[in-house]
Short mmCIF file of C-alpha atoms in Angstrom, two decimals:
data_model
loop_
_atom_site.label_atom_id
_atom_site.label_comp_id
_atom_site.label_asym_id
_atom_site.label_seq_id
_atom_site.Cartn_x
_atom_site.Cartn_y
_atom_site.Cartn_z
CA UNK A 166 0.00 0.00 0.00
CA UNK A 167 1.44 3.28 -0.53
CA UNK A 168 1.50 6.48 1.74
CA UNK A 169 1.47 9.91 0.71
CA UNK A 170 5.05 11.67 2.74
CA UNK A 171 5.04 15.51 3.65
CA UNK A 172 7.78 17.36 2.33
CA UNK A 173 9.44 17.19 5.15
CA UNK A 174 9.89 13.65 4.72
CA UNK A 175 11.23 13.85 1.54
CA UNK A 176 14.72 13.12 0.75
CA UNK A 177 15.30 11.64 4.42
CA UNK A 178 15.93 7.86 2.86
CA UNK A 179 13.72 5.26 3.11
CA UNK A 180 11.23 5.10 6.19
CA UNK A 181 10.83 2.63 8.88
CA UNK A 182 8.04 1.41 10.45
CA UNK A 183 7.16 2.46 13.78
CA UNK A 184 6.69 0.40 16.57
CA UNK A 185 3.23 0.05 17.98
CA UNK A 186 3.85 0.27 21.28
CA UNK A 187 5.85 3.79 20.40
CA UNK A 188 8.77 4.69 18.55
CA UNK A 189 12.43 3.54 19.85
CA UNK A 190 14.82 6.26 20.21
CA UNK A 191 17.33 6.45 17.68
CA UNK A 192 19.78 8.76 15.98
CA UNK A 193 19.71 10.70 12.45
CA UNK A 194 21.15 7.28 10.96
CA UNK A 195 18.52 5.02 12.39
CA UNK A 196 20.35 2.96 14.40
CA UNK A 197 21.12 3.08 17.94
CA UNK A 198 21.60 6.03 20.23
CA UNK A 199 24.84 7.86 21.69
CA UNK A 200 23.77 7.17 25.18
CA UNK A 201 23.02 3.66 24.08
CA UNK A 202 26.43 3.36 22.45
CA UNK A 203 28.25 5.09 25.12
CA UNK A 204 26.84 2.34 27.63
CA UNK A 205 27.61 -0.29 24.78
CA UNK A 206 31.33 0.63 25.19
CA UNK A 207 31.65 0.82 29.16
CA UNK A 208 30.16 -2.34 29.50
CA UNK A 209 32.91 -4.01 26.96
CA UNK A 210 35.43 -2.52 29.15
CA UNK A 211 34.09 -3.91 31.79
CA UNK A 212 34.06 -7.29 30.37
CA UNK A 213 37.85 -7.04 29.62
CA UNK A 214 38.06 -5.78 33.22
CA UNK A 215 36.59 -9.62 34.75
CA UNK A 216 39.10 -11.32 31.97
CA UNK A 217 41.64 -9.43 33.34
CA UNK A 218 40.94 -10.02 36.91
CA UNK A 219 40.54 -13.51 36.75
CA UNK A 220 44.10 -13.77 34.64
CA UNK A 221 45.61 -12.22 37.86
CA UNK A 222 43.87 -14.55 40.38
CA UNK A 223 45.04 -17.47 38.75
CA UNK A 224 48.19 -16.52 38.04
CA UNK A 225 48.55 -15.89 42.02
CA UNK A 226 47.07 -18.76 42.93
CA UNK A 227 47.93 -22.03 40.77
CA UNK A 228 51.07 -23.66 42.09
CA UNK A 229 54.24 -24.01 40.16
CA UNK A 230 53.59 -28.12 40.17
CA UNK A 231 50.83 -27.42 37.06
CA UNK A 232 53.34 -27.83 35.14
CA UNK A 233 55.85 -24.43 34.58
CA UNK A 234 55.28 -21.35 34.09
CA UNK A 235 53.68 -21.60 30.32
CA UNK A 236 50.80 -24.03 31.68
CA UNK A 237 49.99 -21.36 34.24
CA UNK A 238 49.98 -18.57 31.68
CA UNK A 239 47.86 -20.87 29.18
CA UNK A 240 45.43 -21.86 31.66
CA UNK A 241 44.88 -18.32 33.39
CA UNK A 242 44.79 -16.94 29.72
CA UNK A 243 41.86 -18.89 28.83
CA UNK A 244 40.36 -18.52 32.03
CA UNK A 245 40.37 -14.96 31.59
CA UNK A 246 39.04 -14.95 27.87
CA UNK A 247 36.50 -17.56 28.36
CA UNK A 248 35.29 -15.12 31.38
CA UNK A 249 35.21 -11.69 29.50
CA UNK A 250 33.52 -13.74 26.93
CA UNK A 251 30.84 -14.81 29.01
CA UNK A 252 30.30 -11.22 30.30
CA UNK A 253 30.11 -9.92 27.05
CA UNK A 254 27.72 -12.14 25.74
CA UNK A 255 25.38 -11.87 29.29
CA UNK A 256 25.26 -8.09 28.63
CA UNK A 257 24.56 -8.26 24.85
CA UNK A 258 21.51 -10.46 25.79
CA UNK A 259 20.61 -7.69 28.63
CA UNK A 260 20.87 -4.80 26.12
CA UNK A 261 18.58 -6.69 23.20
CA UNK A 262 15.67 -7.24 25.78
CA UNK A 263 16.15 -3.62 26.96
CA UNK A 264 15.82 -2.24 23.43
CA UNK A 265 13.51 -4.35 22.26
CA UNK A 266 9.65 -3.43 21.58
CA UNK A 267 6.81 -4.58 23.79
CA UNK A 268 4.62 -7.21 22.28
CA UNK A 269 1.21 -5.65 21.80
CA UNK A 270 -1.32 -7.59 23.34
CA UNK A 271 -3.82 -9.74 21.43
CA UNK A 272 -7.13 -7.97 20.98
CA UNK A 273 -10.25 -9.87 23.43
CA UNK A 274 -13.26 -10.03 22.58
CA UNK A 275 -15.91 -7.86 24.46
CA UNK A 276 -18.45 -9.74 25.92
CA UNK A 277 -22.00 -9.22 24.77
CA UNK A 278 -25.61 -10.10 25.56
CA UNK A 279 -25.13 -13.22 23.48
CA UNK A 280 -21.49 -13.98 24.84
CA UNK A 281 -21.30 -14.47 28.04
CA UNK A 282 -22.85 -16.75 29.99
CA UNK A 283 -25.39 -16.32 32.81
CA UNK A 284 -24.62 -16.65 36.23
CA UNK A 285 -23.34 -20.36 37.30
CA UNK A 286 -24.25 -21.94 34.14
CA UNK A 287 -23.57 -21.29 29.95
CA UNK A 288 -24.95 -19.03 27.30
CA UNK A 289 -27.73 -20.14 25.27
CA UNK A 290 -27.11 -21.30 22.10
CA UNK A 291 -28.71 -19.36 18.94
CA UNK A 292 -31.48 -22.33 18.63
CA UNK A 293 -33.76 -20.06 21.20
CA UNK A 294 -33.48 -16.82 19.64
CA UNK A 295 -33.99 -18.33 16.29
CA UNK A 296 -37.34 -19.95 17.23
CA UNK A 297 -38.61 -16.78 19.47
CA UNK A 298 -37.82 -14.83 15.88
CA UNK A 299 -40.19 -17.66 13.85
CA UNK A 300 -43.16 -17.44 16.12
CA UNK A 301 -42.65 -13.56 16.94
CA UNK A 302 -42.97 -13.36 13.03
CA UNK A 303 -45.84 -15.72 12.74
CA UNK A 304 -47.19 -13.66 15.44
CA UNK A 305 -47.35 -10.95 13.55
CA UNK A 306 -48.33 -11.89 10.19
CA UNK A 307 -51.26 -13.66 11.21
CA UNK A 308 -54.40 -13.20 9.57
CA UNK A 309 -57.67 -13.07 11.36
CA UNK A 310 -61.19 -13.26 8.77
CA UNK A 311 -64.75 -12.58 9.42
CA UNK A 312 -66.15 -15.17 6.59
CA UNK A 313 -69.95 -14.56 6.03
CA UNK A 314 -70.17 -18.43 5.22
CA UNK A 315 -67.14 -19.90 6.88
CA UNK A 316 -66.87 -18.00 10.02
CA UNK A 317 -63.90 -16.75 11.76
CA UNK A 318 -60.68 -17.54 10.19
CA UNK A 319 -57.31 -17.23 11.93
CA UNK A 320 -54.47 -18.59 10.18
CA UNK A 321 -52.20 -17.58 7.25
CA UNK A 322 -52.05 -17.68 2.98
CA UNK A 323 -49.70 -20.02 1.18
CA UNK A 324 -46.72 -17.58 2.12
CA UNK A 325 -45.60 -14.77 4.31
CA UNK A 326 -46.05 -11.28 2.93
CA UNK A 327 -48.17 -11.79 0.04
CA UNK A 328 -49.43 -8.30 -1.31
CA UNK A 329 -52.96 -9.45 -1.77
CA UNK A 330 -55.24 -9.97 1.28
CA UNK A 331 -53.41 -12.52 3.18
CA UNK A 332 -56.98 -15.07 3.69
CA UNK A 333 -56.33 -18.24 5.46
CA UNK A 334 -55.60 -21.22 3.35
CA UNK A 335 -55.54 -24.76 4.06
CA UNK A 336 -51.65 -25.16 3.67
CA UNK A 337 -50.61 -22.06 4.97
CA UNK A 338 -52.78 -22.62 8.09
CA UNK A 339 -51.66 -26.36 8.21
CA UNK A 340 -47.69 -25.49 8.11
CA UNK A 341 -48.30 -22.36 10.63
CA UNK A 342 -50.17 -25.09 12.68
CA UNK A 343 -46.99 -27.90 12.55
CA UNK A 344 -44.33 -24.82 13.50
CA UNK A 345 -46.02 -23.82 16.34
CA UNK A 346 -45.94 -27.20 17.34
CA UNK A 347 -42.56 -27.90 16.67
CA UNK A 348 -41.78 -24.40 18.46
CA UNK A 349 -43.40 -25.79 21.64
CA UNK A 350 -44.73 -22.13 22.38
CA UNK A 351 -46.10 -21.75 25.38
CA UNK A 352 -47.75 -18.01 25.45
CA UNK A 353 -51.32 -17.20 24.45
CA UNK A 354 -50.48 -15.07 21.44
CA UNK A 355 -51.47 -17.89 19.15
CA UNK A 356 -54.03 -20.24 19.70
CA UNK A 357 -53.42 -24.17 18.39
CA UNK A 358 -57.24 -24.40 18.87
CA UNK A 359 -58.18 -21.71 16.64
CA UNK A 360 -55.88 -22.62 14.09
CA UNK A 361 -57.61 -25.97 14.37
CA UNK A 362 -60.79 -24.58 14.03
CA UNK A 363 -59.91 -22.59 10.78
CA UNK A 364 -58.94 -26.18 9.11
CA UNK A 365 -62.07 -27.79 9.29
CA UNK A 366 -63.85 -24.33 8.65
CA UNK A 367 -61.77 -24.32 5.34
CA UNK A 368 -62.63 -28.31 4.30
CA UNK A 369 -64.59 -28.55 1.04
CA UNK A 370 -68.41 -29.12 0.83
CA UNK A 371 -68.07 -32.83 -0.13
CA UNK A 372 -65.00 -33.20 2.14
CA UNK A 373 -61.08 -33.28 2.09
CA UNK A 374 -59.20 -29.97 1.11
CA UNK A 375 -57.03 -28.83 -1.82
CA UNK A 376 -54.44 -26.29 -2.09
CA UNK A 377 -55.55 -22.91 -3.40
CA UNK A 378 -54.67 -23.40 -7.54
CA UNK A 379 -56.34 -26.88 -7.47
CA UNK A 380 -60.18 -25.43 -7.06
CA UNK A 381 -63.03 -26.99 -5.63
CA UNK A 382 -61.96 -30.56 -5.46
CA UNK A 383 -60.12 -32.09 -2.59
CA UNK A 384 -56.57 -33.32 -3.61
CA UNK A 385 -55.28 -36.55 -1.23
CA UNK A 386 -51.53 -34.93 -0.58
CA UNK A 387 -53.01 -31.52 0.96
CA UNK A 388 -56.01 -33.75 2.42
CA UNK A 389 -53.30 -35.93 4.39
CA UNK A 390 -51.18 -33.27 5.18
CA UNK A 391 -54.32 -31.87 6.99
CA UNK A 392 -55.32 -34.18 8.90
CA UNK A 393 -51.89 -35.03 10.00
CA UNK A 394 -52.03 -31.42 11.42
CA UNK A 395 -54.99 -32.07 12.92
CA UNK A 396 -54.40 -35.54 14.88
CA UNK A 397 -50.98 -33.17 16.12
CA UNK A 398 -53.09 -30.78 17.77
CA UNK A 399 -54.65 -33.26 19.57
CA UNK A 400 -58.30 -34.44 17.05
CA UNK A 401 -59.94 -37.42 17.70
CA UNK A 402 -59.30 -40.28 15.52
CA UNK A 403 -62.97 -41.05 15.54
CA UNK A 404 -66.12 -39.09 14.28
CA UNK A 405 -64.73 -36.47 11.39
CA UNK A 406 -61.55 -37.17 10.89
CA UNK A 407 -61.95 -41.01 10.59
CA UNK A 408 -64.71 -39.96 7.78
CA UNK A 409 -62.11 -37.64 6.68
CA UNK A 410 -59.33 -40.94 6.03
CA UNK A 411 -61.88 -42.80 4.38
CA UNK A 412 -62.92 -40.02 1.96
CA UNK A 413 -58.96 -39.48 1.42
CA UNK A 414 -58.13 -42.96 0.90
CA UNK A 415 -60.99 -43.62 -1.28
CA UNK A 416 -60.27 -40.70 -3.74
CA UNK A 417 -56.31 -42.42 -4.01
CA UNK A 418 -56.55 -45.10 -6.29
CA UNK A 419 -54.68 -46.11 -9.45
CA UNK A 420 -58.66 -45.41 -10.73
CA UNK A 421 -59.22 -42.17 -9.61
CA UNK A 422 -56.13 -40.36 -8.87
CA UNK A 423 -53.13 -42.78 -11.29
CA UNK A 424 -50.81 -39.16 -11.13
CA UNK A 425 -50.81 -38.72 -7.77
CA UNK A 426 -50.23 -42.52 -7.27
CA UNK A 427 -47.02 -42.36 -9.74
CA UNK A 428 -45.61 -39.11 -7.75
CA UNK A 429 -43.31 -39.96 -5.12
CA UNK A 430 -43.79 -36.52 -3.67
CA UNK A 431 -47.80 -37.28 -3.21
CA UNK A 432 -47.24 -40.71 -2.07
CA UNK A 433 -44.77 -39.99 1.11
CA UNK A 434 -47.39 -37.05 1.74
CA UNK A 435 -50.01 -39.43 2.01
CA UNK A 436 -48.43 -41.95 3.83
CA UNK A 437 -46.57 -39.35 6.52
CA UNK A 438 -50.64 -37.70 7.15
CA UNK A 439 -52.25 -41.17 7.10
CA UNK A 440 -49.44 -42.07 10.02
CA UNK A 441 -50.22 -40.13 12.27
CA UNK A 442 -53.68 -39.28 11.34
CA UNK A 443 -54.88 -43.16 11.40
CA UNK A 444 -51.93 -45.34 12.04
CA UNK A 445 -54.37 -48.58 11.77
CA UNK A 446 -55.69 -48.02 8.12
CA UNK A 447 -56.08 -50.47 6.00
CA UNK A 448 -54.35 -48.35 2.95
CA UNK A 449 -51.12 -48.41 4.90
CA UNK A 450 -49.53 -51.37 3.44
CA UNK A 451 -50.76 -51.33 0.40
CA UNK A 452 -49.26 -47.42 -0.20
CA UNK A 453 -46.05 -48.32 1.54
CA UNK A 454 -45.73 -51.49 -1.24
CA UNK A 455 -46.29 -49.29 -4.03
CA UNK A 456 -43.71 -46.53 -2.82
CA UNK A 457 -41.42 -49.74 -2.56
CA UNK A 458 -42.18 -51.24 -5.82
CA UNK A 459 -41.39 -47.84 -7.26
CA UNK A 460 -37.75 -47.35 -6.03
CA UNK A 461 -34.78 -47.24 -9.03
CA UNK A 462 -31.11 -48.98 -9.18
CA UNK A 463 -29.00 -46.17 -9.82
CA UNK A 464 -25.65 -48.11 -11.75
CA UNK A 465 -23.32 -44.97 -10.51
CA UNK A 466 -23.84 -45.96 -6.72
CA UNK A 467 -23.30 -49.41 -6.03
CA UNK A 468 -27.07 -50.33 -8.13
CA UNK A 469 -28.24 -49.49 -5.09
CA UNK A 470 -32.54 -48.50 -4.93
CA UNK A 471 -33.40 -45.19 -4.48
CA UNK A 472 -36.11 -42.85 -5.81
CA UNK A 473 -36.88 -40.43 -8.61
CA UNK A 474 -39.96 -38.03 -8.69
CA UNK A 475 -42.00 -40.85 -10.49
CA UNK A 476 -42.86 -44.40 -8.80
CA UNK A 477 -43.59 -45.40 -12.68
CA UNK A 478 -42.46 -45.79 -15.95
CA UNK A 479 -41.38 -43.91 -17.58
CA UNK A 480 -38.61 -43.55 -14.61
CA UNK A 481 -36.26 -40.41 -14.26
CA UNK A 482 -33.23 -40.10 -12.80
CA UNK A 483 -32.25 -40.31 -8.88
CA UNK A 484 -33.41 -37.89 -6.89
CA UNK A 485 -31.63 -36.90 -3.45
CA UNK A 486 -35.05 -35.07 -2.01
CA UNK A 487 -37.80 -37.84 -3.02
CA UNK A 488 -35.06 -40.46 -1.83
CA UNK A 489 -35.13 -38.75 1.36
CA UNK A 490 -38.66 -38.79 1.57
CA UNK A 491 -39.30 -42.31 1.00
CA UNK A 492 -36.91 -43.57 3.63
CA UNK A 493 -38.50 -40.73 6.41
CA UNK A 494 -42.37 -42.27 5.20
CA UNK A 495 -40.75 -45.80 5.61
CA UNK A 496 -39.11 -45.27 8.66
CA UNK A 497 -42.00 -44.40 10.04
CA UNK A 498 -44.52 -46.61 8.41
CA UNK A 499 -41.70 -49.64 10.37
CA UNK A 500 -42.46 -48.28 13.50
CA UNK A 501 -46.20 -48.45 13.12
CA UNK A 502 -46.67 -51.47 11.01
CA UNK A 503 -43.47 -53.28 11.09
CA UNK A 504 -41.82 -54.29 7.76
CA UNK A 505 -40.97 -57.13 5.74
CA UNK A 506 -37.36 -57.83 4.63
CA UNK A 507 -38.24 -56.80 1.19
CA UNK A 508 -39.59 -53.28 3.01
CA UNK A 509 -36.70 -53.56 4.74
CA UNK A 510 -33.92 -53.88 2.02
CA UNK A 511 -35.40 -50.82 -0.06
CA UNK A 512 -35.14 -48.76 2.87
CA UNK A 513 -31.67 -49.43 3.73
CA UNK A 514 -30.84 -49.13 0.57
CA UNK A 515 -32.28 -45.57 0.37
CA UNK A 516 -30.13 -44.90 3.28
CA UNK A 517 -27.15 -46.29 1.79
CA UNK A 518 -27.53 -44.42 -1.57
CA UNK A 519 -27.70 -41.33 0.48
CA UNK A 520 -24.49 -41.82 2.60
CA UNK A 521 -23.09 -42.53 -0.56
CA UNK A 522 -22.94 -38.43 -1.78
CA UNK A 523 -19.80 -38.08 -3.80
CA UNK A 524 -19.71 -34.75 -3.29
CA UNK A 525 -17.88 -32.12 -0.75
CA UNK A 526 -17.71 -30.23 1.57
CA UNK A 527 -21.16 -31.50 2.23
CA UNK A 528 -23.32 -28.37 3.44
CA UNK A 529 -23.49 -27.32 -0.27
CA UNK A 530 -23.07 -30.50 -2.28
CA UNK A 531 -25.40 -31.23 -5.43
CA UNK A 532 -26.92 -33.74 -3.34
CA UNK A 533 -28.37 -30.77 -1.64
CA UNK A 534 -29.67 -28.70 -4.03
CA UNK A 535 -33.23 -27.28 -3.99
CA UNK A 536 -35.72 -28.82 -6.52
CA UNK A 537 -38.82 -28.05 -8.03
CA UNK A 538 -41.95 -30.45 -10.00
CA UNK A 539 -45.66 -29.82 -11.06
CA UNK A 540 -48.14 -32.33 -10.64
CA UNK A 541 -50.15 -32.34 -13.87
CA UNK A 542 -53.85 -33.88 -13.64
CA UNK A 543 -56.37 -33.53 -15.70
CA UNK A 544 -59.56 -31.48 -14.77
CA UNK A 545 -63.15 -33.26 -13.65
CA UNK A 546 -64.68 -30.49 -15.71
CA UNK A 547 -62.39 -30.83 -18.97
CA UNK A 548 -59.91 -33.47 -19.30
CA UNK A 549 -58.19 -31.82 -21.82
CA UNK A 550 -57.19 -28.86 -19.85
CA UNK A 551 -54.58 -29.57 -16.47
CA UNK A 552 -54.70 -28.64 -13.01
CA UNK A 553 -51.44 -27.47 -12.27
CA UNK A 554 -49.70 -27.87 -9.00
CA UNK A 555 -46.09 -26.32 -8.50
CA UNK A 556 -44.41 -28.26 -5.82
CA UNK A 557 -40.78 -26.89 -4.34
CA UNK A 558 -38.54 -28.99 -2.33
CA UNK A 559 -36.14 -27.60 0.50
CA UNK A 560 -33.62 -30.94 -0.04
CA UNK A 561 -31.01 -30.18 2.70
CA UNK A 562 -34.45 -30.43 5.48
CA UNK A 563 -35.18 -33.61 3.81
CA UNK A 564 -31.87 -35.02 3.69
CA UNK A 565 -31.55 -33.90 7.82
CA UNK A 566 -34.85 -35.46 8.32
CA UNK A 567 -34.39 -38.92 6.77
CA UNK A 568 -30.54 -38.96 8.23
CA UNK A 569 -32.17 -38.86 12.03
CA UNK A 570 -34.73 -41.33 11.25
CA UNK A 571 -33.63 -44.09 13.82
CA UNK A 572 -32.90 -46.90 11.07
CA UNK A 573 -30.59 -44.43 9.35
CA UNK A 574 -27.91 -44.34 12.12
CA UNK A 575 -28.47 -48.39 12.32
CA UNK A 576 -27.58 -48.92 8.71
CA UNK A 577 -24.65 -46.61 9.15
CA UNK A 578 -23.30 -48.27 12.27
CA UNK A 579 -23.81 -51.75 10.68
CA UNK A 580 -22.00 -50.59 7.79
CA UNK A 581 -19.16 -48.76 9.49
CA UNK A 582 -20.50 -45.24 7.85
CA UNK A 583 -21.22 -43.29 11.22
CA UNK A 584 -18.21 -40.90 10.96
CA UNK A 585 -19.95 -40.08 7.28
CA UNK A 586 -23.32 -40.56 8.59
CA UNK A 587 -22.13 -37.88 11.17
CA UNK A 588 -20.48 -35.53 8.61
CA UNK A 589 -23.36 -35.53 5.87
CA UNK A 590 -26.20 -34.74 8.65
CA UNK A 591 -23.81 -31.62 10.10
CA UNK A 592 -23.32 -30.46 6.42
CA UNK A 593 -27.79 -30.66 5.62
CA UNK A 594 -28.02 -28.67 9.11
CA UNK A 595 -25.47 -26.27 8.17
CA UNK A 596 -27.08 -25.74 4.94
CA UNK A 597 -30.61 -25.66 6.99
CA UNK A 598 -29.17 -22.88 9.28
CA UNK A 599 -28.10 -20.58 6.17
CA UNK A 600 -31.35 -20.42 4.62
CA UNK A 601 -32.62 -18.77 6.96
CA UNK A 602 -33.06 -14.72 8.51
CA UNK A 603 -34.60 -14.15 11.61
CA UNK A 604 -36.02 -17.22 11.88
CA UNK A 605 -37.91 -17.49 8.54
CA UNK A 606 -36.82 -19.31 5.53
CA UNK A 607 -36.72 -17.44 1.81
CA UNK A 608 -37.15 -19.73 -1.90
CA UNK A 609 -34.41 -18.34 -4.43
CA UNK A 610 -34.82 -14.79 -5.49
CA UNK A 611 -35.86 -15.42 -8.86
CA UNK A 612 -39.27 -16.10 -7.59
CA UNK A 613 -42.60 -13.84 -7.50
CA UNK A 614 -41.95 -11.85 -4.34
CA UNK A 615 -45.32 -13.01 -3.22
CA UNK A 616 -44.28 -16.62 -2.85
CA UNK A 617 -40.39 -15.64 -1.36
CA UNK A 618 -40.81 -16.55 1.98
CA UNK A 619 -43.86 -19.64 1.89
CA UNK A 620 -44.85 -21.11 5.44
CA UNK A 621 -43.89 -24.81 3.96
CA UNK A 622 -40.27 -24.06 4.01
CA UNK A 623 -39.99 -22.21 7.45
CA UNK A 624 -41.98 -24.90 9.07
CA UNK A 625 -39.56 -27.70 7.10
CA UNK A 626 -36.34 -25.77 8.62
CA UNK A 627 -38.12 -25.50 11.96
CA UNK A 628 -38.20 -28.86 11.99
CA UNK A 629 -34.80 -30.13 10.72
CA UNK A 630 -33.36 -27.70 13.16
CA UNK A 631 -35.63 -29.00 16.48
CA UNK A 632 -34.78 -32.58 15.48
CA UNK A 633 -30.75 -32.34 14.92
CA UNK A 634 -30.90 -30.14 18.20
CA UNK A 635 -32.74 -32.37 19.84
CA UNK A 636 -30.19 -35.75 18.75
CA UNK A 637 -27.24 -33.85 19.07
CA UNK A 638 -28.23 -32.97 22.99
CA UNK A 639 -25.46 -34.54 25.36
CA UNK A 640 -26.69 -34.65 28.67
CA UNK A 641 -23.67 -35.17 30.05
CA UNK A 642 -21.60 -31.83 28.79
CA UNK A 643 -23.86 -29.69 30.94
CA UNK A 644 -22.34 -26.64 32.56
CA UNK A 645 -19.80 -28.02 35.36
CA UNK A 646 -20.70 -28.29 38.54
CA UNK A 647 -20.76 -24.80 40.58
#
């Protein structure tokens, strides 16, 4: 970098940097002082002085026996040389410690609000301030709706900041419902009942719900995800809701819905809201074989199954988000119903073909990457025309999600894969964590600002985060004992 001098610098020779703790005093030449060189000389003197006196001494002293007068002389001659030597050397070492600079301290770090610790015990991590920004937000973006025919609806549109009047929708209201439960709020701002409410205010006339662009006609992936809201906050599986399952697993058949059975994305939507909404339904097993049946060798990984976005022919390629979401839907579909080895194998394998990413560093490798689909069906009231449904995917939440699931970390201990098990799940959270501000999670910035910041994905990173939290937790690192 170059300084501007003052003209009174110039022609001085080149200039020297100055100390930081202060400049050292020195003469027109730059190097050392006359006081400092006047002391410099005494103190050789006085080395040549000790030499000299220990010469004498031993000439005095060391009997004639040592072998004549020329072995006295040699031996009090080195004596004497080896001693001024010593001197010198013991003052030169003084002199360089008195000249040189002070070290300047390394800088600390003030302590802040989110630094330093509480009394007797550690600093919360950022996990608490990140949630308290989420529901502070969903707080305040709320959306409360006097419906003439519907009644009052409290809950929120498809996504956060939309410029047209934000009215409750099914999905919106559905994910705002899951976050608060994952958030485990426990103020009044936000009632779990009234967002309950709102739900079945917003079901169809002849049952089930659909998302906003799909009309009048219930739709079995936003019907499931529903009612697995619902059975969260607490409905009982009887009366409504079990009328609800049957009118959602009647309407998903190869007959009456063959696109949404081929999708892999509307299948493990299904089968995640029919868990928990009815764990003993008789459609269980028979979804959970056809998600199986659908799964792909992929000849780049070991042939091992995984899944694309289609659980039909024609197949596309692997796919790291719908892979992700078949082993989280069978995970849990084991734990309710058990599985078969056939079950069994696909799943693993799912597992394995994730642990498998060839990519690094792993928090934004393509395995990663955010994807998009539509679900094309054709409309009741014109076949020829589609009802189109644009579905996003936040993959590093999915990957986080299916990584956790309890037979993940089997098959990677069986396999001798935890260390990578353990380094591709810190990489998805990582990634999780930077999609985020304030506690709300944004889609890329090439879409409609309208649908930047859409309740799916915040409740999705809520999630990922609360469960990796919640598995990393080490009970026994607490704060040491006070």
């Amino acid at each position: 970098m170059k300084h501007a001098l003052s003209p009174q610098q110039l022609g001085r020779g080149p200039l020297r940097p100055t100390p930081p703790d202060g400049p050292t005093p020195s003469g027109p030449d730059g190097g050392t002082s006359r006081p400092t060189r006047s002391v410099g000389r005494l103190a050789g003197l006085g080395c040549a002085a000790a030499g000299y006196a220990v010469f004498q001494f031993l000439l005095e002293v060391l009997p004639a026996s040592v072998g004549g007068e020329a072995a006295k002389y040699l031996i009090a001659s080195v004596s004497g040389l080896g001693t001024a030597l010593s001197a010198w050397l013991a003052a030169a070492l003084l002199r360089a410690r008195a000249t040189a600079p002070a070290p300047r301290p390394l800088p600390q770090p003030q302590p802040t609000a989110e630094t330093t610790p509480p009394t007797g015990g550690r600093a919360p991590g950022p996990l608490p301030q990140l949630f308290a920004a989420t529901y502070d937000t969903l707080v305040g973006e709320v959306s409360v709706v006097d419906d003439p025919e519907r009644g009052r609806l409290v809950g929120w549109s498809h996504s956060l900041g939309e410029s047209s009047p934000a009215r409750p929708t099914s999905v919106g209201t559905a994910y705002g419902l899951q976050t608060l439960l994952d958030l485990g709020t426990t103020d009044g701002r936000l009632s779990t009942g009234e967002l309950a409410d709102t739900l079945w205010r917003l079901r169809l006339p002849g049952g089930g719900w659909s998302a906003r662009s799909q009309g009048a006609r219930a739709r079995p992936e936003v019907t499931a995800l529903v009612l697995g809201a619902l059975a969260r906050a607490g409905a009982s599986r009887g009366g409504r809701l079990a009328r609800e399952v049957d009118l959602c697993t009647a309407a998903f058949t190869q007959d009456t819905d063959r696109v949404g059975r081929e999708s892999t994305h509307v299948m493990t939507t299904v089968l995640r809201g029919l868990l928990r909404a009815a764990p003993d339904c008789d459609a269980l097993p028979v979804l959970r074989e056809a998600l199986v049946d659908g799964a792909v060798s992929d000849p780049h990984r070991d042939r091992l199954r995984c899944w694309g976005y289609r659980l039909d022919s024609p197949y596309e390629g692997p796919s790291p988000v719908h892979t992700a979401q078949a082993v989280l839907a069978l995970d849990r579909a084991a734990r309710v119903l058990g599985e078969s080895p056939k079950v069994r194998a696909a799943r693993e394998d799912g597992v394995r073909w994730l642990l498998s990413c060839p990519d690094a560093p792993h928090h934004v490798c393509q395995d990663l990457e955010n994807g998009r689909e539509e679900v094309r069906r054709p409309r009741p009231d014109d076949p020829a025309r589609h009802e189109v449904l644009n579905v996003r995917h936040f993959t590093a939440s999915w990957v986080v999600r299916a990584l956790l699931c309890r037979g993940s970390l089997e098959v990677a201990r069986r396999d001798g894969l935890e260390e990578t098990w353990r380094e591709l799940l810190d990489g998805a959270a990582a990634c999780v964590r930077a999609g985020q501000q304030d506690g709300i999670w944004s889609w890329g910035r090439g879409e409609s600002t309208e649908l930047r910041r859409p309740l799916w994905m915040t409740y999705q990173g809520v999630s990922a985060l609360r469960a990796h939290a919640v598995w990393t937790y080490r009970p026994d690192e607490a704060a040491p004992a006070r």
